[in-house]
Tab-separated table of C-alpha atoms in Angstrom:
chain	number	residue	atom	x	y	z
K	1	MET	CA	114.338	-16.985	57.321
K	2	ASN	CA	114.011	-14.228	59.903
K	3	PRO	CA	113.081	-15.704	63.334
K	4	ILE	CA	111.204	-12.536	64.303
K	5	PHE	CA	107.487	-12.314	63.443
K	6	LYS	CA	105.126	-9.376	63.829
K	7	THR	CA	101.376	-9.033	63.402
K	8	VAL	CA	99.810	-7.136	60.537
K	9	SER	CA	98.192	-4.843	63.111
K	10	SER	CA	101.633	-3.857	64.439
K	11	SER	CA	102.204	-2.170	61.075
K	12	ASP	CA	98.929	-0.231	61.055
K	13	ILE	CA	99.361	3.485	60.585
K	14	SER	CA	97.073	6.320	59.553
K	15	ILE	CA	97.430	9.971	58.705
K	16	SER	CA	94.789	12.642	58.212
K	17	GLN	CA	95.157	15.941	56.433
K	18	LEU	CA	92.793	18.726	55.485
K	19	MET	CA	92.825	19.398	51.735
K	20	LEU	CA	93.662	23.023	50.946
K	21	PRO	CA	93.189	25.089	47.770
K	22	SER	CA	96.963	24.899	47.225
K	23	HIS	CA	96.570	21.112	46.760
K	24	SER	CA	94.067	21.448	43.905
K	25	ASN	CA	94.499	21.056	40.158
K	26	PHE	CA	93.001	23.193	37.382
K	27	SER	CA	89.591	21.544	37.726
K	28	GLY	CA	89.373	22.394	41.420
K	29	LYS	CA	89.868	18.803	42.637
K	30	ILE	CA	92.827	17.661	44.710
K	31	HIS	CA	95.788	16.956	42.444
K	32	GLY	CA	96.576	13.254	41.996
K	33	GLY	CA	100.285	13.977	42.257
K	34	TYR	CA	99.785	15.446	45.709
K	35	ILE	CA	97.912	12.316	46.799
K	36	LEU	CA	100.722	10.157	45.351
K	37	SER	CA	103.227	12.076	47.462
K	38	LEU	CA	101.184	11.417	50.610
K	39	LEU	CA	100.814	7.740	49.617
K	40	ASP	CA	104.584	7.384	49.329
K	41	GLN	CA	105.065	9.005	52.733
K	42	ILE	CA	102.633	6.691	54.511
K	43	ALA	CA	104.045	3.630	52.710
K	44	PHE	CA	107.508	4.625	53.963
K	45	ALA	CA	106.236	5.165	57.505
K	46	CYS	CA	104.347	1.847	57.551
K	47	ALA	CA	107.245	-0.192	56.161
K	48	SER	CA	109.797	1.496	58.431
K	49	LYS	CA	107.600	0.990	61.480
K	50	PHE	CA	107.151	-2.713	60.697
K	51	SER	CA	110.750	-3.472	59.716
K	52	GLY	CA	112.478	-1.168	62.184
K	53	ASN	CA	114.702	0.048	59.354
K	54	TYR	CA	114.948	2.719	56.695
K	55	CYS	CA	112.890	1.694	53.647
K	56	VAL	CA	112.800	2.732	50.009
K	57	THR	CA	110.060	2.517	47.413
K	58	ALA	CA	110.834	-0.317	44.988
K	59	SER	CA	107.630	0.017	42.978
K	60	VAL	CA	104.211	1.554	42.975
K	61	ASP	CA	102.213	-1.505	41.994
K	62	THR	CA	98.678	-0.171	41.889
K	63	VAL	CA	97.056	3.219	42.282
K	64	ASN	CA	93.322	3.299	41.683
K	65	PHE	CA	91.731	6.737	41.787
K	66	LEU	CA	88.097	5.902	42.526
K	67	ASN	CA	86.515	9.222	43.503
K	68	PRO	CA	87.724	12.827	43.347
K	69	ILE	CA	88.766	14.595	46.532
K	70	GLU	CA	87.430	18.107	47.103
K	71	VAL	CA	89.091	21.112	48.670
K	72	GLY	CA	88.027	21.292	52.328
K	73	GLU	CA	87.670	17.533	52.801
K	74	LEU	CA	89.605	15.688	55.491
K	75	VAL	CA	91.634	12.921	53.868
K	76	THR	CA	92.600	9.894	55.937
K	77	MET	CA	95.062	7.302	54.694
K	78	LYS	CA	95.255	3.909	56.389
K	79	ALA	CA	98.191	1.616	55.656
K	80	SER	CA	99.321	-1.846	56.697
K	81	VAL	CA	101.791	-4.481	55.600
K	82	ASN	CA	99.924	-7.018	53.450
K	83	TYR	CA	102.880	-9.206	52.438
K	84	VAL	CA	106.525	-9.739	53.340
K	85	GLY	CA	109.362	-11.301	51.359
K	86	LYS	CA	112.988	-11.488	52.465
K	87	SER	CA	113.654	-7.744	52.515
K	88	SER	CA	110.528	-6.444	50.805
K	89	MET	CA	107.024	-5.638	51.947
K	90	ILE	CA	103.849	-4.843	50.068
K	91	ILE	CA	101.985	-2.023	51.757
K	92	GLY	CA	98.242	-1.680	51.183
K	93	ILE	CA	96.805	1.822	51.535
K	94	ARG	CA	93.177	2.930	51.670
K	95	VAL	CA	92.325	6.609	51.161
K	96	GLU	CA	89.063	8.065	52.418
K	97	ALA	CA	87.807	11.639	52.227
K	98	GLU	CA	85.357	13.048	54.735
K	99	ASN	CA	83.139	16.044	54.159
K	100	ILE	CA	83.676	17.685	57.541
K	101	GLN	CA	80.363	19.544	57.350
K	102	THR	CA	78.144	16.517	56.639
K	103	GLY	CA	80.322	13.702	57.996
K	104	GLN	CA	79.922	11.765	54.734
K	105	ILE	CA	82.926	9.531	54.010
K	106	LYS	CA	83.872	8.208	50.571
K	107	HIS	CA	86.522	5.706	49.500
K	108	CYS	CA	88.756	7.627	47.074
K	109	ASN	CA	91.806	5.508	46.431
K	110	SER	CA	93.361	2.068	46.939
K	111	SER	CA	97.096	1.665	46.443
K	112	TYR	CA	99.835	-0.923	46.811
K	113	PHE	CA	103.512	-0.028	47.215
K	114	THR	CA	106.453	-2.426	47.364
K	115	MET	CA	108.987	-1.200	49.900
K	116	VAL	CA	112.449	-2.603	50.644
K	117	ALA	CA	114.259	-2.403	53.980
K	118	LYS	CA	117.856	-1.122	53.870
K	119	ASP	CA	120.709	-0.989	56.360
K	120	LYS	CA	122.805	2.127	56.954
K	121	ASP	CA	124.966	1.260	53.929
K	122	GLY	CA	121.981	0.893	51.587
K	123	VAL	CA	122.115	-2.910	51.480
K	124	ASN	CA	118.871	-4.909	51.600
K	125	ILE	CA	118.163	-6.217	55.089
K	126	PRO	CA	115.754	-8.967	56.227
K	127	VAL	CA	112.322	-7.942	57.483
K	128	PRO	CA	110.279	-9.688	60.181
K	129	GLY	CA	107.916	-12.458	59.178
K	130	LEU	CA	104.200	-11.707	59.151
K	131	ILE	CA	101.656	-13.128	61.578
K	132	LEU	CA	98.282	-13.465	59.837
K	133	SER	CA	95.729	-13.398	62.651
K	134	GLN	CA	92.547	-12.423	60.807
K	135	LYS	CA	90.833	-13.703	57.655
K	136	LYS	CA	91.295	-10.302	56.001
K	137	ASP	CA	95.054	-10.628	56.620
K	138	VAL	CA	95.072	-14.004	54.844
K	139	ARG	CA	92.971	-12.615	51.949
K	140	ARG	CA	95.310	-9.655	51.490
K	141	PHE	CA	98.418	-11.857	51.674
K	142	ILE	CA	97.046	-14.289	49.051
K	143	ASN	CA	96.053	-11.387	46.782
K	144	CYS	CA	99.645	-10.131	46.985
K	145	ILE	CA	100.962	-13.583	46.019
K	146	LYS	CA	98.677	-13.464	42.957
K	147	GLN	CA	99.885	-9.945	42.057
K	148	ILE	CA	103.523	-11.033	42.350
K	149	ALA	CA	102.849	-14.003	40.053
K	150	LEU	CA	101.196	-11.713	37.483
K	151	LYS	CA	104.130	-9.307	37.657
K	152	LYS	CA	106.612	-12.150	37.069
K	153	GLU	CA	104.536	-13.437	34.158
K	154	GLN	CA	104.498	-9.980	32.572
K	155	ASN	CA	108.278	-9.702	32.922
K	156	ILE	CA	108.787	-13.089	31.267
K	157	HIS	CA	106.366	-12.112	28.504
K	158	GLU	CA	108.272	-8.871	27.875
K	159	GLU	CA	111.533	-10.797	27.485
K	160	GLU	CA	110.173	-13.556	25.216
K	161	PHE	CA	107.654	-11.754	23.030
K	162	ASP	CA	108.783	-10.947	19.468
K	163	TYR	CA	107.365	-7.514	18.716
K	164	SER	CA	108.712	-7.430	15.183
K	165	SER	CA	107.020	-10.597	13.884
K	166	GLU	CA	104.388	-10.391	11.155
K	167	GLU	CA	101.838	-11.824	13.592
K	168	SER	CA	102.562	-9.071	16.126
K	169	ILE	CA	102.338	-6.334	13.513
K	170	GLU	CA	99.086	-7.820	12.149
K	171	SER	CA	97.553	-7.895	15.652
K	172	LEU	CA	97.843	-4.083	15.809
K	173	LYS	CA	95.310	-3.479	13.031
K	174	ASN	CA	92.402	-3.338	15.478
K	175	TYR	CA	93.866	-0.416	17.411
K	176	ASN	CA	93.562	3.302	16.862
K	177	ILE	CA	97.071	3.726	15.455
K	178	LYS	CA	98.817	4.551	12.222
K	179	LEU	CA	101.849	2.341	11.720
K	180	GLU	CA	104.733	4.009	9.817
K	181	LEU	CA	107.732	1.725	10.321
K	182	LYS	CA	110.969	2.646	8.573
């Protein structure tokens, strides 16, 4: 166990960027892929700031696109460490878009990235422990524990589930598919 502990607030980071026409998709909204790129950048910055080391993206656990972002809006991303393991951290990111003419702000995206700290040789390295000093910190940490448990359960299910059984094949009849096994 790492003897160093840091507060959640010590990991807080935010970035703001004006959305340009070059960031838009064919429907005139900001392209989701562009937002994903920014999310990965802020997750890296947050994890590296907290751990004091280079970090890599291990997984993108959740990306919920809630509202479209328009060209000309000011997008602000706020990130913090929500959970720490031995060398991993789960970074929570909130994305808001502000209409700079009206001042109206909307919540556009919530995302969770798992980042892993690495040493100069690319080997996993321990991260500081997390000091939970507010109720929201505790809530976020517990939610991450639940998400990790669900992820583990899904992995076990993938390994143990027999997809070729008659029961499995029969369960597919209620879906919009045409089964043509050879």
